[in-house]
Short mmCIF file of C-alpha atoms in Angstrom, two decimals:
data_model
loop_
_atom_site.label_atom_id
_atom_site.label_comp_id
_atom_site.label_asym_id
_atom_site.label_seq_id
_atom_site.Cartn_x
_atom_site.Cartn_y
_atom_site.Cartn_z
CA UNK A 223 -34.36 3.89 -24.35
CA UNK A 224 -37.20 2.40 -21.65
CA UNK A 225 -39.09 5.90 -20.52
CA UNK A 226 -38.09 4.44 -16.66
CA UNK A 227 -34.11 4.46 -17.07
CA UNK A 228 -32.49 7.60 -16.87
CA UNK A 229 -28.73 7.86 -18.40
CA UNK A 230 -25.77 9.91 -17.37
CA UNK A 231 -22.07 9.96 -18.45
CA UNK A 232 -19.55 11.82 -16.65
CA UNK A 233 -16.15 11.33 -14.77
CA UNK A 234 -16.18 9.91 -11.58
CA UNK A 235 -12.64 11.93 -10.87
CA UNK A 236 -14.65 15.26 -11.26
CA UNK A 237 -15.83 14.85 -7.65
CA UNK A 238 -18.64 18.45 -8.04
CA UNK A 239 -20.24 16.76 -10.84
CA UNK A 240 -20.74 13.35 -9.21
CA UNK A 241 -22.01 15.08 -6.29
CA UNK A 242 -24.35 17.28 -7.72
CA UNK A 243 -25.71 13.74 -9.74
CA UNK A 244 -25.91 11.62 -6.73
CA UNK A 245 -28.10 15.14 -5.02
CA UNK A 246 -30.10 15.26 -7.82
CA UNK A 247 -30.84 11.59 -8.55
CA UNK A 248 -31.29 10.89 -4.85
CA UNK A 249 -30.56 7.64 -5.24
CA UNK A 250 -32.36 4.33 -3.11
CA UNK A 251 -29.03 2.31 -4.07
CA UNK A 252 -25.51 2.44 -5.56
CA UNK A 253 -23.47 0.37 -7.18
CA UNK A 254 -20.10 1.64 -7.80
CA UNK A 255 -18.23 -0.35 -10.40
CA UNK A 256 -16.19 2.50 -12.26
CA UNK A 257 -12.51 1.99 -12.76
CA UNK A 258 -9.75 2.07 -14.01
CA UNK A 259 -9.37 -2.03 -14.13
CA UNK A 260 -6.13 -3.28 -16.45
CA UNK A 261 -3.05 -4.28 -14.76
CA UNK A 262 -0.85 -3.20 -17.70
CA UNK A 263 -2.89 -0.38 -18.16
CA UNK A 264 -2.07 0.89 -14.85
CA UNK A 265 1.90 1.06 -15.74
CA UNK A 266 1.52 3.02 -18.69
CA UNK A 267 -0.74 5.76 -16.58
CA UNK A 268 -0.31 4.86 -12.98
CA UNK A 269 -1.86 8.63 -12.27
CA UNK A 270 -5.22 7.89 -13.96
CA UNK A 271 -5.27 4.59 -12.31
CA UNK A 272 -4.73 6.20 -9.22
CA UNK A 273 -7.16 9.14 -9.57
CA UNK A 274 -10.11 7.37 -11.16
CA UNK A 275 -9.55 4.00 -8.37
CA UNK A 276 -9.12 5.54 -5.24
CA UNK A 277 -9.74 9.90 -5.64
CA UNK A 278 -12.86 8.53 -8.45
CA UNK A 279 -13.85 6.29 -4.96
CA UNK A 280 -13.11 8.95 -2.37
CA UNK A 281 -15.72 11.25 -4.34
CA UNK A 282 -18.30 8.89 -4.23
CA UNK A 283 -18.02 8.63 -0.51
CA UNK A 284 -17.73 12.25 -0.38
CA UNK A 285 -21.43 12.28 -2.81
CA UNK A 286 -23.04 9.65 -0.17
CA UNK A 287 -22.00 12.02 2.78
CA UNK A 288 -24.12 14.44 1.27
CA UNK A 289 -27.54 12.56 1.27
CA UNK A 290 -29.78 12.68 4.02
CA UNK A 291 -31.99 9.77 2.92
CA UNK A 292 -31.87 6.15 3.18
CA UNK A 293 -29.41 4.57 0.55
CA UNK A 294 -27.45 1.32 0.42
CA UNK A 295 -24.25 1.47 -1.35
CA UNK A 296 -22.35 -1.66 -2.82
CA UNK A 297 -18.63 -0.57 -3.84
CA UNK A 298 -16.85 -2.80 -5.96
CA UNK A 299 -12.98 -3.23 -5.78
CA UNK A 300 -11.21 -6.24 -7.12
CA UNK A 301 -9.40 -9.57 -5.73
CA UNK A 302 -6.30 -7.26 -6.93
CA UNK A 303 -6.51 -4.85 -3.72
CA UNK A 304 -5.04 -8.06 -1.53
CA UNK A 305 -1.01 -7.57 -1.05
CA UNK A 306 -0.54 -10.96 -3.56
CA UNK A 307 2.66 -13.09 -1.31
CA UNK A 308 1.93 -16.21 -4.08
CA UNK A 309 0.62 -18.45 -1.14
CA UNK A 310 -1.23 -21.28 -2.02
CA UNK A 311 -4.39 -20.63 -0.18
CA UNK A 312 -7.55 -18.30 -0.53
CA UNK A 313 -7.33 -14.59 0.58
CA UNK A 314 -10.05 -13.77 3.11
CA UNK A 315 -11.45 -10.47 3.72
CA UNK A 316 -9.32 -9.61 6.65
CA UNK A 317 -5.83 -10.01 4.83
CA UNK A 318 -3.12 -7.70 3.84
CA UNK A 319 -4.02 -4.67 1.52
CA UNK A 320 -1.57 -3.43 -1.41
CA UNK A 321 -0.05 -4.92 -3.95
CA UNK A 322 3.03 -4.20 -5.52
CA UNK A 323 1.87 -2.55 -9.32
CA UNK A 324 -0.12 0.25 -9.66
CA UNK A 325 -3.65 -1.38 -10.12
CA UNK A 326 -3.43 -3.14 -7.31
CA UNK A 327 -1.94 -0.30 -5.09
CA UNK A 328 -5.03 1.95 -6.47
CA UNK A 329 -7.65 -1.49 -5.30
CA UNK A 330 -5.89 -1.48 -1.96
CA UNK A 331 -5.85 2.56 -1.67
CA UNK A 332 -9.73 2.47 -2.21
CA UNK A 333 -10.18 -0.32 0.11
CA UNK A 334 -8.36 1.94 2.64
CA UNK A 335 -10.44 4.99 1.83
CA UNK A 336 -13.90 3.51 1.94
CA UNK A 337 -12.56 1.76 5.38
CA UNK A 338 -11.90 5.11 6.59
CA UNK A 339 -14.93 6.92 5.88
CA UNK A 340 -16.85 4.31 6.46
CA UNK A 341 -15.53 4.97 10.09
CA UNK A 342 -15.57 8.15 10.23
CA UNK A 343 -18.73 9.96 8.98
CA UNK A 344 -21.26 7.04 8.33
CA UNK A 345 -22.21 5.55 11.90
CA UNK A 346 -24.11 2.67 11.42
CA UNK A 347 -27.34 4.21 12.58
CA UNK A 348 -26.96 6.69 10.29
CA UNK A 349 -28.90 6.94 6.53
CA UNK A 350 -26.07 5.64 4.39
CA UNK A 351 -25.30 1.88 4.78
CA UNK A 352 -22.07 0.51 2.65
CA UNK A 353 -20.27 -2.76 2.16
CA UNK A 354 -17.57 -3.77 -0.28
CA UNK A 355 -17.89 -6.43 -3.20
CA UNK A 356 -14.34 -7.99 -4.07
CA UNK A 357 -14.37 -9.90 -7.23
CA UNK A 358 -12.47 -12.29 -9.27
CA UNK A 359 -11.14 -12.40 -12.33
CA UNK A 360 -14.39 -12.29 -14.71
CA UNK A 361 -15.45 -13.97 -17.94
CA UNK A 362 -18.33 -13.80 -20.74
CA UNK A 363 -20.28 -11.14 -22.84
CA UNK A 364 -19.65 -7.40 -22.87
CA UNK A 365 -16.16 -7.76 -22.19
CA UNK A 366 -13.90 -6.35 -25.39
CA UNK A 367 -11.18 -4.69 -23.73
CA UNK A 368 -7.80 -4.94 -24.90
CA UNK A 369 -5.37 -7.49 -22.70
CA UNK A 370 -8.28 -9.99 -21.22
CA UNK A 371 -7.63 -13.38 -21.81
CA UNK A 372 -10.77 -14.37 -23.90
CA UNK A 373 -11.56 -11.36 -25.98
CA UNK A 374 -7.62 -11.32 -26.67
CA UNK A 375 -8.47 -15.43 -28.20
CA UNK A 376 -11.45 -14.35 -30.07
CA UNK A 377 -10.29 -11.42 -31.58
CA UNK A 378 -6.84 -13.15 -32.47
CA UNK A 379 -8.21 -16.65 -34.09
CA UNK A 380 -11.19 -14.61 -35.84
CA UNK A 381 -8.49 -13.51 -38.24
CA UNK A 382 -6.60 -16.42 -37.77
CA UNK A 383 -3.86 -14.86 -35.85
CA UNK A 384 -1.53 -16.48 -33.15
CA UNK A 385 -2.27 -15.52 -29.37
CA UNK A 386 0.15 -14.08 -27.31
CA UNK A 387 -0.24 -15.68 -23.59
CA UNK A 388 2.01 -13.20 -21.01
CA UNK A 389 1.56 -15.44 -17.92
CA UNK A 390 0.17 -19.11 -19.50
CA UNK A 391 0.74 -20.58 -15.80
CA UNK A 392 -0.95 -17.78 -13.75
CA UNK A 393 -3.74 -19.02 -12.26
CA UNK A 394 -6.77 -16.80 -11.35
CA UNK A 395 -10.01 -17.17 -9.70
CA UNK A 396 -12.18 -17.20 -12.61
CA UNK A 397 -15.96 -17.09 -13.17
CA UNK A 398 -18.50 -15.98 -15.16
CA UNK A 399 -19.26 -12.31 -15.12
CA UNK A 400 -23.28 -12.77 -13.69
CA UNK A 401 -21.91 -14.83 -10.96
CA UNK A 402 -20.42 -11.66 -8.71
CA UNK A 403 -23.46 -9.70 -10.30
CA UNK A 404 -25.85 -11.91 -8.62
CA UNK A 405 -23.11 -11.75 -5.57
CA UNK A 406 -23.91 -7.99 -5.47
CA UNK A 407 -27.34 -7.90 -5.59
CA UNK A 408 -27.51 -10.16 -2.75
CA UNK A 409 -25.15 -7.61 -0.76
CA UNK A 410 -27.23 -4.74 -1.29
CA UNK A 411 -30.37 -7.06 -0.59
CA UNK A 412 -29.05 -8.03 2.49
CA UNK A 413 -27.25 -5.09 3.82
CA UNK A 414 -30.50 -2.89 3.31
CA UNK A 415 -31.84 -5.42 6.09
CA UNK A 416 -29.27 -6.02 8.37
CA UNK A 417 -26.83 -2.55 9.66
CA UNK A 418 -24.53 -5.22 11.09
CA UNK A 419 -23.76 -5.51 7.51
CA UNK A 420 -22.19 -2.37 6.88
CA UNK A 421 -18.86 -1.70 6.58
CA UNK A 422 -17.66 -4.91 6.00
CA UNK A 423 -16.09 -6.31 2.48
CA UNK A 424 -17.39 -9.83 1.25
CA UNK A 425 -15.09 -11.60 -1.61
CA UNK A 426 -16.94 -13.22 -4.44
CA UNK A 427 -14.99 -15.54 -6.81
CA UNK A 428 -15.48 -19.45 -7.41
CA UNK A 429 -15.32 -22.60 -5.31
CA UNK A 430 -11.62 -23.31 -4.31
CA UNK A 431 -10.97 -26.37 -6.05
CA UNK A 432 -12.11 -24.58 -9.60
CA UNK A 433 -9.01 -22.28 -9.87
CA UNK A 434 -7.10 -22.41 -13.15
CA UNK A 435 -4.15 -21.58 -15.16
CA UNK A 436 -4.81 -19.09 -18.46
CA UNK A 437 -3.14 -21.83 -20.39
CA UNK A 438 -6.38 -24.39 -19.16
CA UNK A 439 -8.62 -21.83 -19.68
CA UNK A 440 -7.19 -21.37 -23.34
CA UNK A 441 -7.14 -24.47 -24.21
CA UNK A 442 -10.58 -25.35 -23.11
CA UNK A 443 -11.34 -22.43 -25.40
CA UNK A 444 -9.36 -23.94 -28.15
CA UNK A 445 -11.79 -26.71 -28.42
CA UNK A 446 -14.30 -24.65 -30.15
CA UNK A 447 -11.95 -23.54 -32.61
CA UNK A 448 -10.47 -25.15 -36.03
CA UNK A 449 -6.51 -24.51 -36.55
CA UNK A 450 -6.18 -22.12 -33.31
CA UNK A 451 -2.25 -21.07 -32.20
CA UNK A 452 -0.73 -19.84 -28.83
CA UNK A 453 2.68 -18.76 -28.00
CA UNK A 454 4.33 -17.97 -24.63
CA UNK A 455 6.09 -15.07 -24.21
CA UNK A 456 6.73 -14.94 -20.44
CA UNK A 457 10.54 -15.51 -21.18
CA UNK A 458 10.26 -12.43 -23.74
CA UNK A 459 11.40 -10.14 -21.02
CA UNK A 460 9.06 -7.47 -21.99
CA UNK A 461 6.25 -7.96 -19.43
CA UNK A 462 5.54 -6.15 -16.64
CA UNK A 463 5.25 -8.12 -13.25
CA UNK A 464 1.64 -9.71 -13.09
CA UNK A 465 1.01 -12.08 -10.12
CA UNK A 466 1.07 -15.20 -10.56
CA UNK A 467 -0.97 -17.25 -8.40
CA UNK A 468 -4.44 -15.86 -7.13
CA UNK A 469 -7.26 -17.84 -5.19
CA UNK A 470 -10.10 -16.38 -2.67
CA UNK A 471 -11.68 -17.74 -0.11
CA UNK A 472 -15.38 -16.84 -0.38
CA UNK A 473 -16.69 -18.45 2.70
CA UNK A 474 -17.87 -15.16 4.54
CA UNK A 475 -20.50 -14.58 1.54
CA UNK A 476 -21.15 -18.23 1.91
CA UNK A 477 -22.02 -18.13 5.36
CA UNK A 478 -23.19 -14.25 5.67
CA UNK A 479 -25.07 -13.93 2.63
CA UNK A 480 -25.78 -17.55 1.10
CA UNK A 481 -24.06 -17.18 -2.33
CA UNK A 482 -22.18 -19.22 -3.74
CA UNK A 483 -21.11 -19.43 -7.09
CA UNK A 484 -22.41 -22.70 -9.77
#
């Protein structure tokens, strides 16, 4: 390990712990991006979900409350926390909250309690400065968990196994992963300069006309693979409700921040 990086591992739902870290660490900046962060997930332990999403957020507030030095927090939630209605065009940052399964309830109750906070006990004067990072769906290295799209192919037609595609028609807003990295670091670059900054939630995701189905993103996939299979099983029954149709509208970080994503 570099001699300059320190490492620490502990539960963001012990709320002491993360306090007593963020007092000792003193931290310049903070990017939260813990979760819980599978949909299906989610219905098998909606009480993790909950705790580590929106109590695992509430502590980190709690943590930042604490400091009395300068620090620029960038807390990540998801495109999930919007309350999904299926429309047709992108969600902007001042829609709806919710959504109607437990991950997205737990992205919308975090949204909630960082907007509270926020204005309650961190003025914008005031030490702590904090914005909100809303991301889309997410694709490239470092990514192995179980039910994503592309580590689901890879790991299937490695062993030359048939994929199972839950919701082939869904589309999502997707992009690759050091897109809304770069997205960040331009938030907390910006919002360390500019107070008017704070409090306010900025949606990163790609350009409108680039949203796709899984089933186009699987079979662009398929093209560089020999003898790869698919199956649908949406009619199965068996699958709990995912939304199906997700786009963002990412002009405020357009205009605001000048990202865009390639």
């Amino acid at each position: 390990m570099c001699d300059f990086l320190e490492n620490h591992v502990l539960d963001i739902r012990k709320g002491d712990a993360l306090k007593e870290l963020v007092s000792q660490t003193q931290p310049d900046f903070i990017f939260h991006l813990a979760a819980q962060a599978l949909v299906r997930l989610s219905y098998d332990d909606p009480v993790e979900t909950y705790q580590t999403n929106a109590i695992g957020t509430l502590n980190l507030l709690e943590s930042l409350r604490a400091l009395k030095k300068k620090c620029t927090a960038v807390l990540i939630t998801s495109d999930k926390c919007y309350d999904n209605v299926e429309w047709v065009w992108g969600y902007r940052e001042t829609d709806a909250l919710g959504g109607p399964d437990p991950y997205s309830a737990s992205k919308g109750a975090a949204e909630l309690v960082i907007r509270s906070h926020v204005k309650s006990f961190f003025p914008k004067d005031g030490p702590v400065r904090i914005a909100v990072g809303r991301a889309g769906n997410v694709i490239g290295g470092g990514d192995w968990a179980s039910d994503r799209i592309v580590p689901d192919c890879v790991r299937s037609w490695a062993k030359g196994k048939t994929v199972e595609l839950r919701n082939p028609q869904a589309t999502r807003p997707w992009q690759y992963v050091l897109e809304p990295l770069r997205g960040y670091f331009t938030l907390a670059t910006k919002l360390y300069k500019n107070p008017e900054l704070h409090g306010e939630a900025f949606n990163f995701g790609p350009p409108a006309h680039q949203n796709h189905t899984v089933l186009e993103l699987v079979e662009s996939m398929s093209g560089h693979w020999d003898k790869v299979r698919w199956e649908d099983v949406s009619a199965s029954g068996e699958q709990p409700y995912e939304s199906g149709l997700l786009k963002l509208n990412c002009d405020k970080a357009i205009h605001h921040l000048r990202w865009q994503a390639i």
